[in-house]
């Protein structure tokens, strides 16, 4: 194909292929604009966004309230660094702590940074509060986890693509099977006082929207309390309305020692993440011991405050619960000859297929104007914006049914 017979999206994709690292394999869709649940590509084709940037777009694209908050702040001040305070910093931290029923917040930018923050804080808490001998702290994580891409975080990944070739790995982690409380107790017995924290996704997003067996989160909570270890809930993808509640831990009435938040916290506009916890725990940090140039910046806090205000109404959580029931009802009616299993909670689903790869299904869906993302091998994930309407959801389910038929 010569350059002049290529469409604009083909040219742009070829350019990306030639000049960007191949750390992703995007579907052949080049987006130019978006609003609410819909995106438009450079050729003017419209797609229903059923991925919502892995839940970073929980409130839809360019939600007017969020855009307005960002625009107002762009005209005032965007960055001061943490060398100075600004008018949104205190309110953002107080309001986020209140939303989570916690006391203190440490804002960062990406999810991985929130996880790194939690690892550092848990270790320091272990040494200074729990009395663990220097450099002996161990954090337990679970098989199939996804907590980000830094060298420390991938050290306890069980995904060979995420981990392989990036050693040497950071020590101080143990991994047990997700959902296996007996295995967790056995490792805790072995570690004794060296166990400082259990890091858990209340629902494993990247693994395929895997909901743990009933009682698992409550069991992790109990074990952590008994052993004097911190329960750290990574709600970066599961939190902020995605599962029908503000936090996915609420489904088991579990309150962790710390929440890790990100993705939707930035309203789809700026990267905003945070560790939210108690004074006893976040209080171990003293000036100079941790930080970030952009963490807690005015633009991030202004948008984050609007996100928190929107969540305080409960409207989005309720939409997720109600429309989530409709989604899962629709998915349950798909032909069992091609659909092996459906997982999920609220407006969030992982679907495993027989005889089709997740990629094949996503390509068929894209051709029908619906964007979704494959996860591992034969699975796809659906995570539409929480502003999606019932009619749009029904349309998406119809497209999925037709795509599977041929
Ligand atoms: C996306 C994600 C992260 C990492 O967030 P980034 O912003 O990509 O660094 C961490 N934990 C979970 C559960 C996630 O889904």
PDB file of N, CA, C and O in Angstrom, residues 198-274:
ATOM      1  N   UNK A 198      -0.846  -7.105  53.784  1.00  0.00           N
ATOM      2  CA  UNK A 198      -1.421  -7.924  52.716  1.00  0.00           C
ATOM      3  C   UNK A 198      -2.007  -6.940  51.703  1.00  0.00           C
ATOM      4  O   UNK A 198      -2.839  -6.088  52.049  1.00  0.00           O
ATOM      5  N   UNK A 199      -1.524  -7.050  50.481  1.00  0.00           N
ATOM      6  CA  UNK A 199      -1.953  -6.147  49.409  1.00  0.00           C
ATOM      7  C   UNK A 199      -2.938  -6.898  48.523  1.00  0.00           C
ATOM      8  O   UNK A 199      -2.584  -7.926  47.927  1.00  0.00           O
ATOM      9  N   UNK A 200      -4.175  -6.398  48.441  1.00  0.00           N
ATOM     10  CA  UNK A 200      -5.208  -7.174  47.746  1.00  0.00           C
ATOM     11  C   UNK A 200      -6.071  -6.291  46.854  1.00  0.00           C
ATOM     12  O   UNK A 200      -6.435  -5.172  47.234  1.00  0.00           O
ATOM     13  N   UNK A 201      -6.392  -6.798  45.673  1.00  0.00           N
ATOM     14  CA  UNK A 201      -7.427  -6.187  44.839  1.00  0.00           C
ATOM     15  C   UNK A 201      -8.755  -6.834  45.247  1.00  0.00           C
ATOM     16  O   UNK A 201      -8.895  -8.050  45.123  1.00  0.00           O
ATOM     17  N   UNK A 202      -9.732  -6.043  45.679  1.00  0.00           N
ATOM     18  CA  UNK A 202     -11.031  -6.614  46.078  1.00  0.00           C
ATOM     19  C   UNK A 202     -11.720  -7.331  44.915  1.00  0.00           C
ATOM     20  O   UNK A 202     -12.501  -8.259  45.132  1.00  0.00           O
ATOM     21  N   UNK A 203     -11.454  -6.881  43.699  1.00  0.00           N
ATOM     22  CA  UNK A 203     -11.817  -7.601  42.475  1.00  0.00           C
ATOM     23  C   UNK A 203     -10.586  -7.467  41.585  1.00  0.00           C
ATOM     24  O   UNK A 203     -10.056  -6.373  41.448  1.00  0.00           O
ATOM     25  N   UNK A 204     -10.127  -8.572  41.008  1.00  0.00           N
ATOM     26  CA  UNK A 204      -8.928  -8.468  40.162  1.00  0.00           C
ATOM     27  C   UNK A 204      -9.318  -8.046  38.747  1.00  0.00           C
ATOM     28  O   UNK A 204      -9.859  -8.847  37.972  1.00  0.00           O
ATOM     29  N   UNK A 205      -9.020  -6.788  38.414  1.00  0.00           N
ATOM     30  CA  UNK A 205      -9.414  -6.237  37.119  1.00  0.00           C
ATOM     31  C   UNK A 205      -8.659  -6.835  35.948  1.00  0.00           C
ATOM     32  O   UNK A 205      -9.247  -7.463  35.066  1.00  0.00           O
ATOM     33  N   UNK A 206      -7.351  -6.653  35.946  1.00  0.00           N
ATOM     34  CA  UNK A 206      -6.550  -7.104  34.798  1.00  0.00           C
ATOM     35  C   UNK A 206      -6.633  -8.610  34.615  1.00  0.00           C
ATOM     36  O   UNK A 206      -6.542  -9.107  33.500  1.00  0.00           O
ATOM     37  N   UNK A 207      -6.803  -9.336  35.691  1.00  0.00           N
ATOM     38  CA  UNK A 207      -6.872 -10.798  35.603  1.00  0.00           C
ATOM     39  C   UNK A 207      -8.149 -11.263  34.908  1.00  0.00           C
ATOM     40  O   UNK A 207      -8.278 -12.446  34.581  1.00  0.00           O
ATOM     41  N   UNK A 208      -9.103 -10.330  34.686  1.00  0.00           N
ATOM     42  CA  UNK A 208     -10.338 -10.703  34.002  1.00  0.00           C
ATOM     43  C   UNK A 208     -11.584 -10.437  34.827  1.00  0.00           C
ATOM     44  O   UNK A 208     -12.590 -11.120  34.684  1.00  0.00           O
ATOM     45  N   UNK A 209     -11.514  -9.432  35.683  1.00  0.00           N
ATOM     46  CA  UNK A 209     -12.637  -9.055  36.551  1.00  0.00           C
ATOM     47  C   UNK A 209     -13.038 -10.246  37.433  1.00  0.00           C
ATOM     48  O   UNK A 209     -14.183 -10.706  37.445  1.00  0.00           O
ATOM     49  N   UNK A 210     -12.060 -10.747  38.151  1.00  0.00           N
ATOM     50  CA  UNK A 210     -12.263 -11.918  38.998  1.00  0.00           C
ATOM     51  C   UNK A 210     -12.742 -11.471  40.384  1.00  0.00           C
ATOM     52  O   UNK A 210     -12.044 -10.750  41.106  1.00  0.00           O
ATOM     53  N   UNK A 211     -13.949 -11.918  40.733  1.00  0.00           N
ATOM     54  CA  UNK A 211     -14.510 -11.637  42.059  1.00  0.00           C
ATOM     55  C   UNK A 211     -14.078 -12.778  42.975  1.00  0.00           C
ATOM     56  O   UNK A 211     -14.268 -13.948  42.632  1.00  0.00           O
ATOM     57  N   UNK A 212     -13.494 -12.480  44.122  1.00  0.00           N
ATOM     58  CA  UNK A 212     -13.020 -13.568  44.990  1.00  0.00           C
ATOM     59  C   UNK A 212     -14.196 -14.321  45.613  1.00  0.00           C
ATOM     60  O   UNK A 212     -15.312 -13.809  45.630  1.00  0.00           O
ATOM     61  N   UNK A 213     -13.952 -15.529  46.132  1.00  0.00           N
ATOM     62  CA  UNK A 213     -15.038 -16.282  46.762  1.00  0.00           C
ATOM     63  C   UNK A 213     -15.609 -15.505  47.953  1.00  0.00           C
ATOM     64  O   UNK A 213     -14.876 -14.754  48.608  1.00  0.00           O
ATOM     65  N   UNK A 214     -16.921 -15.678  48.218  1.00  0.00           N
ATOM     66  CA  UNK A 214     -17.534 -14.975  49.351  1.00  0.00           C
ATOM     67  C   UNK A 214     -16.746 -15.254  50.626  1.00  0.00           C
ATOM     68  O   UNK A 214     -16.306 -16.371  50.865  1.00  0.00           O
ATOM     69  N   UNK A 215     -16.557 -14.234  51.428  1.00  0.00           N
ATOM     70  CA  UNK A 215     -15.849 -14.404  52.696  1.00  0.00           C
ATOM     71  C   UNK A 215     -14.349 -14.184  52.595  1.00  0.00           C
ATOM     72  O   UNK A 215     -13.671 -14.077  53.618  1.00  0.00           O
ATOM     73  N   UNK A 216     -13.841 -14.092  51.373  1.00  0.00           N
ATOM     74  CA  UNK A 216     -12.387 -13.947  51.224  1.00  0.00           C
ATOM     75  C   UNK A 216     -11.876 -12.621  51.793  1.00  0.00           C
ATOM     76  O   UNK A 216     -10.940 -12.597  52.602  1.00  0.00           O
ATOM     77  N   UNK A 217     -12.511 -11.521  51.380  1.00  0.00           N
ATOM     78  CA  UNK A 217     -12.030 -10.216  51.861  1.00  0.00           C
ATOM     79  C   UNK A 217     -12.202 -10.097  53.370  1.00  0.00           C
ATOM     80  O   UNK A 217     -11.316  -9.582  54.068  1.00  0.00           O
ATOM     81  N   UNK A 218     -13.333 -10.612  53.870  1.00  0.00           N
ATOM     82  CA  UNK A 218     -13.546 -10.594  55.319  1.00  0.00           C
ATOM     83  C   UNK A 218     -12.484 -11.441  56.015  1.00  0.00           C
ATOM     84  O   UNK A 218     -11.997 -11.086  57.103  1.00  0.00           O
ATOM     85  N   UNK A 219     -12.096 -12.546  55.385  1.00  0.00           N
ATOM     86  CA  UNK A 219     -11.054 -13.410  55.950  1.00  0.00           C
ATOM     87  C   UNK A 219      -9.693 -12.736  55.953  1.00  0.00           C
ATOM     88  O   UNK A 219      -8.923 -12.864  56.918  1.00  0.00           O
ATOM     89  N   UNK A 220      -9.391 -11.997  54.886  1.00  0.00           N
ATOM     90  CA  UNK A 220      -8.130 -11.248  54.834  1.00  0.00           C
ATOM     91  C   UNK A 220      -8.124 -10.194  55.946  1.00  0.00           C
ATOM     92  O   UNK A 220      -7.132 -10.021  56.662  1.00  0.00           O
ATOM     93  N   UNK A 221      -9.279  -9.529  56.097  1.00  0.00           N
ATOM     94  CA  UNK A 221      -9.401  -8.502  57.143  1.00  0.00           C
ATOM     95  C   UNK A 221      -9.127  -9.108  58.522  1.00  0.00           C
ATOM     96  O   UNK A 221      -8.374  -8.579  59.326  1.00  0.00           O
ATOM     97  N   UNK A 222      -9.759 -10.267  58.775  1.00  0.00           N
ATOM     98  CA  UNK A 222      -9.625 -10.911  60.086  1.00  0.00           C
ATOM     99  C   UNK A 222      -8.172 -11.314  60.327  1.00  0.00           C
ATOM    100  O   UNK A 222      -7.593 -11.054  61.374  1.00  0.00           O
ATOM    101  N   UNK A 223      -7.576 -11.934  59.324  1.00  0.00           N
ATOM    102  CA  UNK A 223      -6.190 -12.378  59.476  1.00  0.00           C
ATOM    103  C   UNK A 223      -5.262 -11.197  59.738  1.00  0.00           C
ATOM    104  O   UNK A 223      -4.392 -11.254  60.614  1.00  0.00           O
ATOM    105  N   UNK A 224      -5.446 -10.114  58.988  1.00  0.00           N
ATOM    106  CA  UNK A 224      -4.587  -8.947  59.179  1.00  0.00           C
ATOM    107  C   UNK A 224      -4.739  -8.399  60.596  1.00  0.00           C
ATOM    108  O   UNK A 224      -3.743  -8.039  61.238  1.00  0.00           O
ATOM    109  N   UNK A 225      -5.968  -8.335  61.087  1.00  0.00           N
ATOM    110  CA  UNK A 225      -6.185  -7.810  62.440  1.00  0.00           C
ATOM    111  C   UNK A 225      -5.527  -8.718  63.473  1.00  0.00           C
ATOM    112  O   UNK A 225      -4.869  -8.239  64.402  1.00  0.00           O
ATOM    113  N   UNK A 226      -5.691 -10.032  63.292  1.00  0.00           N
ATOM    114  CA  UNK A 226      -5.120 -10.981  64.258  1.00  0.00           C
ATOM    115  C   UNK A 226      -3.594 -10.958  64.263  1.00  0.00           C
ATOM    116  O   UNK A 226      -2.961 -11.100  65.313  1.00  0.00           O
ATOM    117  N   UNK A 227      -3.004 -10.794  63.068  1.00  0.00           N
ATOM    118  CA  UNK A 227      -1.536 -10.872  62.980  1.00  0.00           C
ATOM    119  C   UNK A 227      -0.860  -9.520  63.075  1.00  0.00           C
ATOM    120  O   UNK A 227       0.358  -9.426  62.902  1.00  0.00           O
ATOM    121  N   UNK A 228      -1.627  -8.465  63.254  1.00  0.00           N
ATOM    122  CA  UNK A 228      -1.024  -7.141  63.323  1.00  0.00           C
ATOM    123  C   UNK A 228      -0.375  -6.738  62.015  1.00  0.00           C
ATOM    124  O   UNK A 228       0.714  -6.160  61.978  1.00  0.00           O
ATOM    125  N   UNK A 229      -1.057  -7.054  60.894  1.00  0.00           N
ATOM    126  CA  UNK A 229      -0.559  -6.648  59.580  1.00  0.00           C
ATOM    127  C   UNK A 229      -1.590  -5.709  58.953  1.00  0.00           C
ATOM    128  O   UNK A 229      -2.774  -5.739  59.305  1.00  0.00           O
ATOM    129  N   UNK A 230      -1.137  -4.872  58.046  1.00  0.00           N
ATOM    130  CA  UNK A 230      -2.038  -3.919  57.405  1.00  0.00           C
ATOM    131  C   UNK A 230      -2.745  -4.569  56.226  1.00  0.00           C
ATOM    132  O   UNK A 230      -2.115  -5.228  55.409  1.00  0.00           O
ATOM    133  N   UNK A 231      -4.059  -4.358  56.149  1.00  0.00           N
ATOM    134  CA  UNK A 231      -4.784  -4.779  54.949  1.00  0.00           C
ATOM    135  C   UNK A 231      -4.848  -3.577  54.012  1.00  0.00           C
ATOM    136  O   UNK A 231      -5.476  -2.561  54.326  1.00  0.00           O
ATOM    137  N   UNK A 232      -4.172  -3.707  52.867  1.00  0.00           N
ATOM    138  CA  UNK A 232      -4.133  -2.614  51.896  1.00  0.00           C
ATOM    139  C   UNK A 232      -4.964  -3.011  50.685  1.00  0.00           C
ATOM    140  O   UNK A 232      -4.636  -3.976  49.986  1.00  0.00           O
ATOM    141  N   UNK A 233      -6.069  -2.295  50.476  1.00  0.00           N
ATOM    142  CA  UNK A 233      -6.965  -2.620  49.360  1.00  0.00           C
ATOM    143  C   UNK A 233      -6.611  -1.753  48.159  1.00  0.00           C
ATOM    144  O   UNK A 233      -6.744  -0.528  48.215  1.00  0.00           O
ATOM    145  N   UNK A 234      -6.150  -2.393  47.100  1.00  0.00           N
ATOM    146  CA  UNK A 234      -5.882  -1.676  45.853  1.00  0.00           C
ATOM    147  C   UNK A 234      -7.204  -1.541  45.113  1.00  0.00           C
ATOM    148  O   UNK A 234      -7.645  -2.457  44.428  1.00  0.00           O
ATOM    149  N   UNK A 235      -7.837  -0.376  45.298  1.00  0.00           N
ATOM    150  CA  UNK A 235      -9.138  -0.099  44.656  1.00  0.00           C
ATOM    151  C   UNK A 235      -8.953   0.872  43.488  1.00  0.00           C
ATOM    152  O   UNK A 235      -9.858   1.629  43.144  1.00  0.00           O
ATOM    153  N   UNK A 236      -7.767   0.836  42.897  1.00  0.00           N
ATOM    154  CA  UNK A 236      -7.457   1.751  41.798  1.00  0.00           C
ATOM    155  C   UNK A 236      -8.410   1.536  40.625  1.00  0.00           C
ATOM    156  O   UNK A 236      -8.834   2.489  39.981  1.00  0.00           O
ATOM    157  N   UNK A 237      -8.776   0.277  40.384  1.00  0.00           N
ATOM    158  CA  UNK A 237      -9.715  -0.007  39.294  1.00  0.00           C
ATOM    159  C   UNK A 237     -11.113  -0.350  39.828  1.00  0.00           C
ATOM    160  O   UNK A 237     -12.115  -0.011  39.213  1.00  0.00           O
ATOM    161  N   UNK A 238     -11.178  -1.010  40.975  1.00  0.00           N
ATOM    162  CA  UNK A 238     -12.473  -1.471  41.493  1.00  0.00           C
ATOM    163  C   UNK A 238     -13.237  -0.383  42.237  1.00  0.00           C
ATOM    164  O   UNK A 238     -14.447  -0.508  42.440  1.00  0.00           O
ATOM    165  N   UNK A 239     -12.542   0.672  42.632  1.00  0.00           N
ATOM    166  CA  UNK A 239     -13.159   1.681  43.491  1.00  0.00           C
ATOM    167  C   UNK A 239     -13.896   2.771  42.736  1.00  0.00           C
ATOM    168  O   UNK A 239     -13.973   2.774  41.503  1.00  0.00           O
ATOM    169  N   UNK A 240     -14.450   3.709  43.495  1.00  0.00           N
ATOM    170  CA  UNK A 240     -15.083   4.917  42.977  1.00  0.00           C
ATOM    171  C   UNK A 240     -16.262   4.613  42.048  1.00  0.00           C
ATOM    172  O   UNK A 240     -16.406   5.203  40.984  1.00  0.00           O
ATOM    173  N   UNK A 241     -17.090   3.674  42.502  1.00  0.00           N
ATOM    174  CA  UNK A 241     -18.372   3.440  41.840  1.00  0.00           C
ATOM    175  C   UNK A 241     -18.432   2.256  40.903  1.00  0.00           C
ATOM    176  O   UNK A 241     -19.518   1.793  40.556  1.00  0.00           O
ATOM    177  N   UNK A 242     -17.312   1.743  40.481  1.00  0.00           N
ATOM    178  CA  UNK A 242     -17.300   0.727  39.436  1.00  0.00           C
ATOM    179  C   UNK A 242     -18.162  -0.500  39.744  1.00  0.00           C
ATOM    180  O   UNK A 242     -18.831  -1.048  38.868  1.00  0.00           O
ATOM    181  N   UNK A 243     -18.152  -0.956  40.981  1.00  0.00           N
ATOM    182  CA  UNK A 243     -18.879  -2.203  41.295  1.00  0.00           C
ATOM    183  C   UNK A 243     -20.269  -1.959  41.883  1.00  0.00           C
ATOM    184  O   UNK A 243     -20.929  -2.895  42.326  1.00  0.00           O
ATOM    185  N   UNK A 244     -20.706  -0.691  41.906  1.00  0.00           N
ATOM    186  CA  UNK A 244     -22.025  -0.402  42.470  1.00  0.00           C
ATOM    187  C   UNK A 244     -21.954   0.173  43.877  1.00  0.00           C
ATOM    188  O   UNK A 244     -22.978   0.526  44.464  1.00  0.00           O
ATOM    189  N   UNK A 245     -20.755   0.253  44.415  1.00  0.00           N
ATOM    190  CA  UNK A 245     -20.523   0.885  45.711  1.00  0.00           C
ATOM    191  C   UNK A 245     -19.291   1.776  45.546  1.00  0.00           C
ATOM    192  O   UNK A 245     -18.559   1.645  44.568  1.00  0.00           O
ATOM    193  N   UNK A 246     -19.069   2.662  46.517  1.00  0.00           N
ATOM    194  CA  UNK A 246     -17.904   3.549  46.384  1.00  0.00           C
ATOM    195  C   UNK A 246     -16.629   2.708  46.356  1.00  0.00           C
ATOM    196  O   UNK A 246     -15.737   2.921  45.536  1.00  0.00           O
ATOM    197  N   UNK A 247     -16.565   1.721  47.269  1.00  0.00           N
ATOM    198  CA  UNK A 247     -15.412   0.818  47.310  1.00  0.00           C
ATOM    199  C   UNK A 247     -15.918  -0.623  47.182  1.00  0.00           C
ATOM    200  O   UNK A 247     -16.958  -0.966  47.750  1.00  0.00           O
ATOM    201  N   UNK A 248     -15.160  -1.443  46.466  1.00  0.00           N
ATOM    202  CA  UNK A 248     -15.582  -2.833  46.289  1.00  0.00           C
ATOM    203  C   UNK A 248     -15.527  -3.599  47.605  1.00  0.00           C
ATOM    204  O   UNK A 248     -16.246  -4.582  47.782  1.00  0.00           O
ATOM    205  N   UNK A 249     -14.685  -3.158  48.541  1.00  0.00           N
ATOM    206  CA  UNK A 249     -14.620  -3.809  49.865  1.00  0.00           C
ATOM    207  C   UNK A 249     -15.968  -3.772  50.583  1.00  0.00           C
ATOM    208  O   UNK A 249     -16.243  -4.616  51.435  1.00  0.00           O
ATOM    209  N   UNK A 250     -16.791  -2.787  50.241  1.00  0.00           N
ATOM    210  CA  UNK A 250     -18.090  -2.646  50.921  1.00  0.00           C
ATOM    211  C   UNK A 250     -18.987  -3.855  50.702  1.00  0.00           C
ATOM    212  O   UNK A 250     -19.869  -4.121  51.519  1.00  0.00           O
ATOM    213  N   UNK A 251     -18.794  -4.575  49.612  1.00  0.00           N
ATOM    214  CA  UNK A 251     -19.646  -5.747  49.346  1.00  0.00           C
ATOM    215  C   UNK A 251     -19.503  -6.802  50.443  1.00  0.00           C
ATOM    216  O   UNK A 251     -20.379  -7.641  50.616  1.00  0.00           O
ATOM    217  N   UNK A 252     -18.384  -6.778  51.147  1.00  0.00           N
ATOM    218  CA  UNK A 252     -18.221  -7.711  52.272  1.00  0.00           C
ATOM    219  C   UNK A 252     -18.121  -6.956  53.600  1.00  0.00           C
ATOM    220  O   UNK A 252     -17.625  -7.504  54.587  1.00  0.00           O
ATOM    221  N   UNK A 253     -18.602  -5.716  53.594  1.00  0.00           N
ATOM    222  CA  UNK A 253     -18.548  -4.895  54.810  1.00  0.00           C
ATOM    223  C   UNK A 253     -17.159  -4.857  55.428  1.00  0.00           C
ATOM    224  O   UNK A 253     -17.004  -4.878  56.641  1.00  0.00           O
ATOM    225  N   UNK A 254     -16.173  -4.822  54.552  1.00  0.00           N
ATOM    226  CA  UNK A 254     -14.790  -4.825  55.023  1.00  0.00           C
ATOM    227  C   UNK A 254     -14.222  -3.409  54.928  1.00  0.00           C
ATOM    228  O   UNK A 254     -14.411  -2.721  53.926  1.00  0.00           O
ATOM    229  N   UNK A 255     -13.558  -2.988  55.993  1.00  0.00           N
ATOM    230  CA  UNK A 255     -12.836  -1.717  55.968  1.00  0.00           C
ATOM    231  C   UNK A 255     -11.348  -2.041  56.084  1.00  0.00           C
ATOM    232  O   UNK A 255     -10.897  -2.567  57.105  1.00  0.00           O
ATOM    233  N   UNK A 256     -10.590  -1.772  55.036  1.00  0.00           N
ATOM    234  CA  UNK A 256      -9.155  -2.066  55.087  1.00  0.00           C
ATOM    235  C   UNK A 256      -8.419  -1.015  55.920  1.00  0.00           C
ATOM    236  O   UNK A 256      -9.020  -0.046  56.369  1.00  0.00           O
ATOM    237  N   UNK A 257      -7.129  -1.193  56.089  1.00  0.00           N
ATOM    238  CA  UNK A 257      -6.333  -0.183  56.785  1.00  0.00           C
ATOM    239  C   UNK A 257      -5.944   0.949  55.849  1.00  0.00           C
ATOM    240  O   UNK A 257      -5.625   2.051  56.304  1.00  0.00           O
ATOM    241  N   UNK A 258      -5.930   0.651  54.554  1.00  0.00           N
ATOM    242  CA  UNK A 258      -5.636   1.700  53.577  1.00  0.00           C
ATOM    243  C   UNK A 258      -6.304   1.361  52.256  1.00  0.00           C
ATOM    244  O   UNK A 258      -6.384   0.187  51.870  1.00  0.00           O
ATOM    245  N   UNK A 259      -6.794   2.389  51.593  1.00  0.00           N
ATOM    246  CA  UNK A 259      -7.277   2.256  50.209  1.00  0.00           C
ATOM    247  C   UNK A 259      -6.224   2.871  49.288  1.00  0.00           C
ATOM    248  O   UNK A 259      -5.673   3.932  49.605  1.00  0.00           O
ATOM    249  N   UNK A 260      -6.008   2.241  48.158  1.00  0.00           N
ATOM    250  CA  UNK A 260      -5.218   2.850  47.102  1.00  0.00           C
ATOM    251  C   UNK A 260      -6.177   3.209  45.981  1.00  0.00           C
ATOM    252  O   UNK A 260      -6.957   2.363  45.534  1.00  0.00           O
ATOM    253  N   UNK A 261      -6.150   4.476  45.585  1.00  0.00           N
ATOM    254  CA  UNK A 261      -7.073   4.963  44.560  1.00  0.00           C
ATOM    255  C   UNK A 261      -6.297   5.592  43.420  1.00  0.00           C
ATOM    256  O   UNK A 261      -5.176   6.059  43.603  1.00  0.00           O
ATOM    257  N   UNK A 262      -6.911   5.607  42.256  1.00  0.00           N
ATOM    258  CA  UNK A 262      -6.280   6.214  41.091  1.00  0.00           C
ATOM    259  C   UNK A 262      -7.323   6.270  39.990  1.00  0.00           C
ATOM    260  O   UNK A 262      -8.499   6.495  40.256  1.00  0.00           O
ATOM    261  N   UNK A 263      -6.894   6.031  38.777  1.00  0.00           N
ATOM    262  CA  UNK A 263      -7.793   5.978  37.621  1.00  0.00           C
ATOM    263  C   UNK A 263      -8.934   7.014  37.692  1.00  0.00           C
ATOM    264  O   UNK A 263      -8.684   8.173  37.430  1.00  0.00           O
ATOM    265  N   UNK A 264     -10.150   6.629  38.079  1.00  0.00           N
ATOM    266  CA  UNK A 264     -11.294   7.545  38.027  1.00  0.00           C
ATOM    267  C   UNK A 264     -11.127   8.784  38.906  1.00  0.00           C
ATOM    268  O   UNK A 264     -11.828   9.779  38.713  1.00  0.00           O
ATOM    269  N   UNK A 265     -10.211   8.742  39.857  1.00  0.00           N
ATOM    270  CA  UNK A 265     -10.017   9.880  40.763  1.00  0.00           C
ATOM    271  C   UNK A 265      -9.620  11.140  39.986  1.00  0.00           C
ATOM    272  O   UNK A 265      -9.872  12.253  40.425  1.00  0.00           O
ATOM    273  N   UNK A 266      -9.000  10.968  38.838  1.00  0.00           N
ATOM    274  CA  UNK A 266      -8.606  12.112  38.007  1.00  0.00           C
ATOM    275  C   UNK A 266      -9.652  12.500  36.980  1.00  0.00           C
ATOM    276  O   UNK A 266      -9.375  13.333  36.103  1.00  0.00           O
ATOM    277  N   UNK A 267     -10.844  11.902  37.087  1.00  0.00           N
ATOM    278  CA  UNK A 267     -11.946  12.311  36.217  1.00  0.00           C
ATOM    279  C   UNK A 267     -11.682  12.100  34.733  1.00  0.00           C
ATOM    280  O   UNK A 267     -12.388  12.658  33.893  1.00  0.00           O
ATOM    281  N   UNK A 268     -10.670  11.318  34.388  1.00  0.00           N
ATOM    282  CA  UNK A 268     -10.334  11.120  32.982  1.00  0.00           C
ATOM    283  C   UNK A 268      -9.618  12.321  32.392  1.00  0.00           C
ATOM    284  O   UNK A 268      -9.446  12.416  31.180  1.00  0.00           O
ATOM    285  N   UNK A 269      -9.204  13.233  33.230  1.00  0.00           N
ATOM    286  CA  UNK A 269      -8.569  14.465  32.739  1.00  0.00           C
ATOM    287  C   UNK A 269      -7.096  14.538  33.132  1.00  0.00           C
ATOM    288  O   UNK A 269      -6.245  14.849  32.300  1.00  0.00           O
ATOM    289  N   UNK A 270      -6.805  14.266  34.387  1.00  0.00           N
ATOM    290  CA  UNK A 270      -5.422  14.292  34.868  1.00  0.00           C
ATOM    291  C   UNK A 270      -5.146  13.024  35.669  1.00  0.00           C
ATOM    292  O   UNK A 270      -6.051  12.470  36.285  1.00  0.00           O
ATOM    293  N   UNK A 271      -3.909  12.547  35.677  1.00  0.00           N
ATOM    294  CA  UNK A 271      -3.601  11.407  36.544  1.00  0.00           C
ATOM    295  C   UNK A 271      -3.583  11.850  38.006  1.00  0.00           C
ATOM    296  O   UNK A 271      -2.823  12.754  38.365  1.00  0.00           O
ATOM    297  N   UNK A 272      -4.452  11.237  38.798  1.00  0.00           N
ATOM    298  CA  UNK A 272      -4.500  11.527  40.234  1.00  0.00           C
ATOM    299  C   UNK A 272      -4.619  10.206  40.965  1.00  0.00           C
ATOM    300  O   UNK A 272      -5.503   9.407  40.657  1.00  0.00           O
ATOM    301  N   UNK A 273      -3.725   9.956  41.898  1.00  0.00           N
ATOM    302  CA  UNK A 273      -3.825   8.745  42.705  1.00  0.00           C
ATOM    303  C   UNK A 273      -3.600   9.133  44.161  1.00  0.00           C
ATOM    304  O   UNK A 273      -3.185  10.256  44.460  1.00  0.00           O
ATOM    305  N   UNK A 274      -3.885   8.193  45.045  1.00  0.00           N
ATOM    306  CA  UNK A 274      -3.716   8.504  46.469  1.00  0.00           C
ATOM    307  C   UNK A 274      -3.685   7.243  47.304  1.00  0.00           C
ATOM    308  O   UNK A 274      -4.296   6.230  46.954  1.00  0.00           O
TER     309      UNK A 274
END
